[in-house]
């Protein structure tokens, strides 16, 4: 299985400040012939299912605020929240769909400082 | 609007089986795949398997191979996940999620989750 390792495990950021979450893959998730990275980012709040924020490493889903952005390629990816809002407190997961068996990172808990 | 509504809480004894349903509405059921993902308390989500609703083709995680069966009833717009030989380690919230395509890609809509408790 492809192993995804996120860093940090948790971070506390002041309102309005930037939050950056990293995701490292044990192997490349870049499909070379399609030139697409098979990586998504989800947000999960307590008692709720995961919510898709970003797909294909950098494509923001419809309705997701533009303060959320994804970047990276191959084995290293980043989710950035440019200006943290109170409603962004949640756990964030990266997920790969390059292999038929999805795997998720261990999650990063984002809190307000 | 797209909705996935799952069946309710299940409490099972070790060794038993469970079957969770996921009723879809608001879209053409046969044009998309459905994944099943579980999440134990405080843990990351864990993928169990996927079904192409159109042709019934399935893919399962090796971790659950032989214990999990994913099926669908297109006339009822419902997908099912059955898990056998339950142990306490299977206590988790089980989610269905719609793939964005009929391939095995990522999921854009999720059910509300079904809590399965395995306890003697």
Tab-separated table of C-alpha atoms in Angstrom:
chain	number	residue	atom	x	y	z
A	1	UNK	CA	0.000	0.000	0.000
A	2	UNK	CA	1.024	3.586	-0.566
A	3	UNK	CA	1.810	5.216	2.777
A	4	UNK	CA	0.934	8.881	3.295
A	5	UNK	CA	2.639	10.749	6.125
A	6	UNK	CA	1.323	14.147	7.158
A	7	UNK	CA	3.126	16.830	9.099
A	8	UNK	CA	2.598	18.239	11.581
A	9	UNK	CA	0.164	16.056	13.557
A	10	UNK	CA	-1.399	19.210	14.943
A	11	UNK	CA	-0.981	22.948	14.689
A	12	UNK	CA	-2.423	26.006	16.357
A	13	UNK	CA	-2.725	29.145	14.259
A	14	UNK	CA	-4.064	32.586	15.084
A	15	UNK	CA	-7.216	33.756	13.332
A	16	UNK	CA	-6.326	35.329	10.000
A	17	UNK	CA	-2.918	33.674	9.847
A	18	UNK	CA	-1.693	31.004	7.414
A	19	UNK	CA	-1.868	27.281	8.119
A	20	UNK	CA	0.248	24.839	6.117
A	21	UNK	CA	-0.137	21.062	6.146
A	22	UNK	CA	2.242	18.702	4.372
A	23	UNK	CA	1.666	15.233	2.961
A	24	UNK	CA	4.466	12.951	1.829
A	25	UNK	CA	3.777	9.821	-0.187
A	26	UNK	CA	5.882	6.652	-0.103
A	27	UNK	CA	5.713	6.544	-3.886
A	28	UNK	CA	4.752	8.916	-6.652
A	29	UNK	CA	1.035	9.440	-7.230
A	30	UNK	CA	1.635	11.278	-10.505
A	31	UNK	CA	0.062	9.447	-13.431
A	32	UNK	CA	2.615	10.412	-16.048
A	33	UNK	CA	0.541	9.786	-19.176
A	34	UNK	CA	-2.365	11.833	-17.816
A	35	UNK	CA	-0.081	14.344	-16.053
A	36	UNK	CA	-2.361	14.270	-13.022
A	37	UNK	CA	-1.580	13.734	-9.351
A	38	UNK	CA	-4.063	11.325	-7.826
A	39	UNK	CA	-4.264	13.074	-4.461
A	40	UNK	CA	-7.146	14.685	-2.568
A	41	UNK	CA	-7.554	16.674	0.629
A	42	UNK	CA	-10.504	16.291	3.002
A	43	UNK	CA	-11.701	18.256	6.001
A	44	UNK	CA	-13.450	16.444	8.849
A	45	UNK	CA	-15.258	18.028	11.774
A	46	UNK	CA	-16.377	16.028	14.842
A	47	UNK	CA	-19.347	13.791	14.193
A	48	UNK	CA	-19.326	14.505	10.450
A	49	UNK	CA	-18.086	12.603	7.408
A	50	UNK	CA	-15.040	13.877	5.548
A	51	UNK	CA	-15.671	16.749	3.159
A	52	UNK	CA	-13.771	16.933	-0.125
A	53	UNK	CA	-11.808	20.172	-0.433
A	54	UNK	CA	-9.203	19.571	-3.139
A	55	UNK	CA	-8.803	16.911	-5.827
A	56	UNK	CA	-6.052	16.232	-8.350
A	57	UNK	CA	-3.711	17.834	-5.799
A	58	UNK	CA	-4.728	21.398	-6.639
A	59	UNK	CA	-8.316	21.571	-7.955
A	60	UNK	CA	-10.598	23.225	-5.430
A	61	UNK	CA	-14.100	21.754	-5.239
A	62	UNK	CA	-17.092	23.924	-6.024
A	63	UNK	CA	-18.178	25.900	-2.968
A	64	UNK	CA	-14.881	25.561	-1.126
A	65	UNK	CA	-13.567	28.982	-0.053
A	66	UNK	CA	-10.581	30.202	-2.036
A	67	UNK	CA	-8.492	30.501	1.131
A	68	UNK	CA	-7.954	26.740	0.699
A	69	UNK	CA	-5.351	25.768	-1.883
A	70	UNK	CA	-3.388	22.646	-2.743
A	71	UNK	CA	0.005	22.279	-4.360
A	72	UNK	CA	2.750	19.754	-5.011
A	73	UNK	CA	3.484	16.875	-7.324
A	74	UNK	CA	4.850	13.355	-7.281
A	75	UNK	CA	5.457	12.536	-3.635
A	76	UNK	CA	5.191	15.851	-1.785
A	77	UNK	CA	2.010	17.887	-1.353
A	78	UNK	CA	0.785	20.848	0.648
A	79	UNK	CA	-2.605	22.137	1.772
A	80	UNK	CA	-2.607	25.838	2.645
A	81	UNK	CA	-5.283	27.801	4.447
A	82	UNK	CA	-4.285	31.365	3.663
A	83	UNK	CA	-6.260	33.104	6.400
A	84	UNK	CA	-7.570	30.805	9.110
A	85	UNK	CA	-11.200	31.252	10.126
A	86	UNK	CA	-12.910	29.850	13.200
A	87	UNK	CA	-14.953	27.443	11.068
A	88	UNK	CA	-11.741	25.877	9.724
A	89	UNK	CA	-11.052	24.101	13.020
A	90	UNK	CA	-11.050	20.461	11.972
A	91	UNK	CA	-8.877	17.480	11.133
A	92	UNK	CA	-7.456	17.461	7.616
A	93	UNK	CA	-6.544	14.307	5.698
A	94	UNK	CA	-4.707	13.728	2.455
A	95	UNK	CA	-5.802	10.697	0.444
A	96	UNK	CA	-4.334	8.991	-2.615
A	97	UNK	CA	-6.345	7.289	-5.330
A	98	UNK	CA	-3.384	6.384	-7.548
A	99	UNK	CA	-3.629	2.768	-6.446
A	100	UNK	CA	-6.934	0.906	-6.448
A	101	UNK	CA	-6.746	0.773	-2.642
A	102	UNK	CA	-7.151	4.267	-1.249
A	103	UNK	CA	-4.989	5.254	1.671
A	104	UNK	CA	-5.220	8.278	3.940
A	105	UNK	CA	-2.662	10.238	5.896
A	106	UNK	CA	-2.887	10.088	9.679
A	107	UNK	CA	-4.542	13.493	9.832
A	108	UNK	CA	-3.559	16.981	10.997
A	109	UNK	CA	-5.614	18.682	13.674
A	110	UNK	CA	-5.938	22.436	13.164
A	111	UNK	CA	-6.852	24.607	16.139
A	112	UNK	CA	-7.032	28.301	16.957
A	113	UNK	CA	-4.127	29.755	18.908
B	1	UNK	CA	-29.441	17.498	-4.466
B	2	UNK	CA	-27.196	14.479	-4.069
B	3	UNK	CA	-27.894	12.517	-0.896
B	4	UNK	CA	-26.616	9.258	0.507
B	5	UNK	CA	-28.683	8.016	3.441
B	6	UNK	CA	-27.353	5.093	5.435
B	7	UNK	CA	-29.058	2.609	7.709
B	8	UNK	CA	-28.978	2.982	11.468
B	9	UNK	CA	-26.801	1.894	14.362
B	10	UNK	CA	-25.960	-1.800	14.563
B	11	UNK	CA	-24.916	-3.717	17.664
B	12	UNK	CA	-23.460	-7.143	16.980
B	13	UNK	CA	-21.850	-9.973	18.904
B	14	UNK	CA	-18.352	-11.175	17.981
B	15	UNK	CA	-18.478	-13.661	15.118
B	16	UNK	CA	-21.662	-12.205	13.667
B	17	UNK	CA	-22.142	-10.408	10.359
B	18	UNK	CA	-23.512	-6.957	9.570
B	19	UNK	CA	-25.030	-5.451	6.434
B	20	UNK	CA	-25.190	-1.674	6.008
B	21	UNK	CA	-27.259	0.020	3.331
B	22	UNK	CA	-26.710	3.301	1.501
B	23	UNK	CA	-29.661	4.760	-0.396
B	24	UNK	CA	-28.759	7.296	-3.071
B	25	UNK	CA	-30.898	10.093	-4.475
B	26	UNK	CA	-30.512	13.236	-6.532
B	27	UNK	CA	-28.378	11.735	-9.308
B	28	UNK	CA	-28.241	8.907	-11.829
B	29	UNK	CA	-27.237	6.022	-9.562
B	30	UNK	CA	-25.765	3.838	-12.297
B	31	UNK	CA	-23.352	6.507	-13.575
B	32	UNK	CA	-21.109	6.595	-10.509
B	33	UNK	CA	-19.169	4.254	-8.267
B	34	UNK	CA	-19.667	3.904	-4.515
B	35	UNK	CA	-16.927	3.398	-1.965
B	36	UNK	CA	-17.128	2.076	1.570
B	37	UNK	CA	-14.807	3.593	4.156
B	38	UNK	CA	-14.690	2.959	7.881
B	39	UNK	CA	-13.277	5.020	10.706
B	40	UNK	CA	-12.548	3.739	14.179
B	41	UNK	CA	-12.638	6.271	17.041
B	42	UNK	CA	-9.711	8.687	16.787
B	43	UNK	CA	-8.301	6.919	13.743
B	44	UNK	CA	-7.827	7.850	10.119
B	45	UNK	CA	-10.405	6.687	7.559
B	46	UNK	CA	-9.771	3.214	6.134
B	47	UNK	CA	-10.895	2.208	2.643
B	48	UNK	CA	-12.742	-1.095	2.417
B	49	UNK	CA	-13.800	-1.372	-1.179
B	50	UNK	CA	-15.627	0.041	-4.190
B	51	UNK	CA	-18.340	-0.953	-6.590
B	52	UNK	CA	-18.983	0.261	-10.111
B	53	UNK	CA	-22.746	0.625	-9.859
B	54	UNK	CA	-23.170	0.383	-13.627
B	55	UNK	CA	-21.672	-3.083	-14.136
B	56	UNK	CA	-21.365	-4.353	-10.556
B	57	UNK	CA	-17.587	-4.722	-10.760
B	58	UNK	CA	-15.964	-4.582	-7.307
B	59	UNK	CA	-12.529	-3.972	-5.825
B	60	UNK	CA	-11.716	-4.763	-2.210
B	61	UNK	CA	-8.949	-3.850	0.169
B	62	UNK	CA	-6.691	-6.847	0.749
B	63	UNK	CA	-7.130	-6.199	4.460
B	64	UNK	CA	-10.821	-7.150	4.201
B	65	UNK	CA	-10.667	-9.608	1.313
B	66	UNK	CA	-12.854	-12.596	2.050
B	67	UNK	CA	-14.776	-10.816	4.808
B	68	UNK	CA	-16.407	-7.945	2.940
B	69	UNK	CA	-18.972	-8.024	0.157
B	70	UNK	CA	-20.244	-4.923	-1.614
B	71	UNK	CA	-23.383	-5.178	-3.719
B	72	UNK	CA	-25.992	-2.918	-5.240
B	73	UNK	CA	-29.667	-2.919	-6.137
B	74	UNK	CA	-30.089	-0.523	-9.021
B	75	UNK	CA	-33.888	-0.708	-8.852
B	76	UNK	CA	-33.696	0.644	-5.291
B	77	UNK	CA	-30.730	2.995	-5.885
B	78	UNK	CA	-29.075	1.350	-2.914
B	79	UNK	CA	-25.596	0.023	-2.265
B	80	UNK	CA	-24.795	-2.466	0.474
B	81	UNK	CA	-21.734	-3.446	2.456
B	82	UNK	CA	-21.675	-6.745	4.322
B	83	UNK	CA	-18.890	-7.620	6.755
B	84	UNK	CA	-18.584	-11.046	8.348
B	85	UNK	CA	-16.700	-12.630	11.275
B	86	UNK	CA	-16.901	-9.442	13.305
B	87	UNK	CA	-14.514	-8.747	16.173
B	88	UNK	CA	-14.274	-5.829	18.581
B	89	UNK	CA	-11.732	-4.270	16.212
B	90	UNK	CA	-14.522	-3.796	13.678
B	91	UNK	CA	-16.248	-1.288	15.968
B	92	UNK	CA	-16.279	1.865	13.859
B	93	UNK	CA	-18.369	4.304	11.856
B	94	UNK	CA	-18.923	2.967	8.354
B	95	UNK	CA	-19.417	5.434	5.511
B	96	UNK	CA	-20.532	5.081	1.939
B	97	UNK	CA	-19.233	7.704	-0.471
B	98	UNK	CA	-19.983	8.467	-4.097
B	99	UNK	CA	-17.067	8.423	-6.505
B	100	UNK	CA	-16.846	11.437	-8.796
B	101	UNK	CA	-16.930	9.011	-11.744
B	102	UNK	CA	-17.595	5.379	-12.546
B	103	UNK	CA	-13.885	4.777	-12.026
B	104	UNK	CA	-12.111	4.309	-8.710
B	105	UNK	CA	-11.104	7.933	-8.105
B	106	UNK	CA	-12.101	10.080	-5.143
B	107	UNK	CA	-15.403	10.792	-3.415
B	108	UNK	CA	-17.432	13.978	-3.492
B	109	UNK	CA	-20.518	13.035	-1.446
B	110	UNK	CA	-20.594	10.966	1.717
B	111	UNK	CA	-23.327	9.317	3.720
B	112	UNK	CA	-23.906	10.325	7.318
B	113	UNK	CA	-22.191	7.205	8.627
B	114	UNK	CA	-23.428	4.070	10.382
B	115	UNK	CA	-22.039	3.176	13.791
B	116	UNK	CA	-21.346	-0.533	14.143
B	117	UNK	CA	-20.593	-1.714	17.668
B	118	UNK	CA	-19.203	-5.189	18.198
B	119	UNK	CA	-19.469	-6.295	21.792
B	120	UNK	CA	-20.217	-9.437	23.724
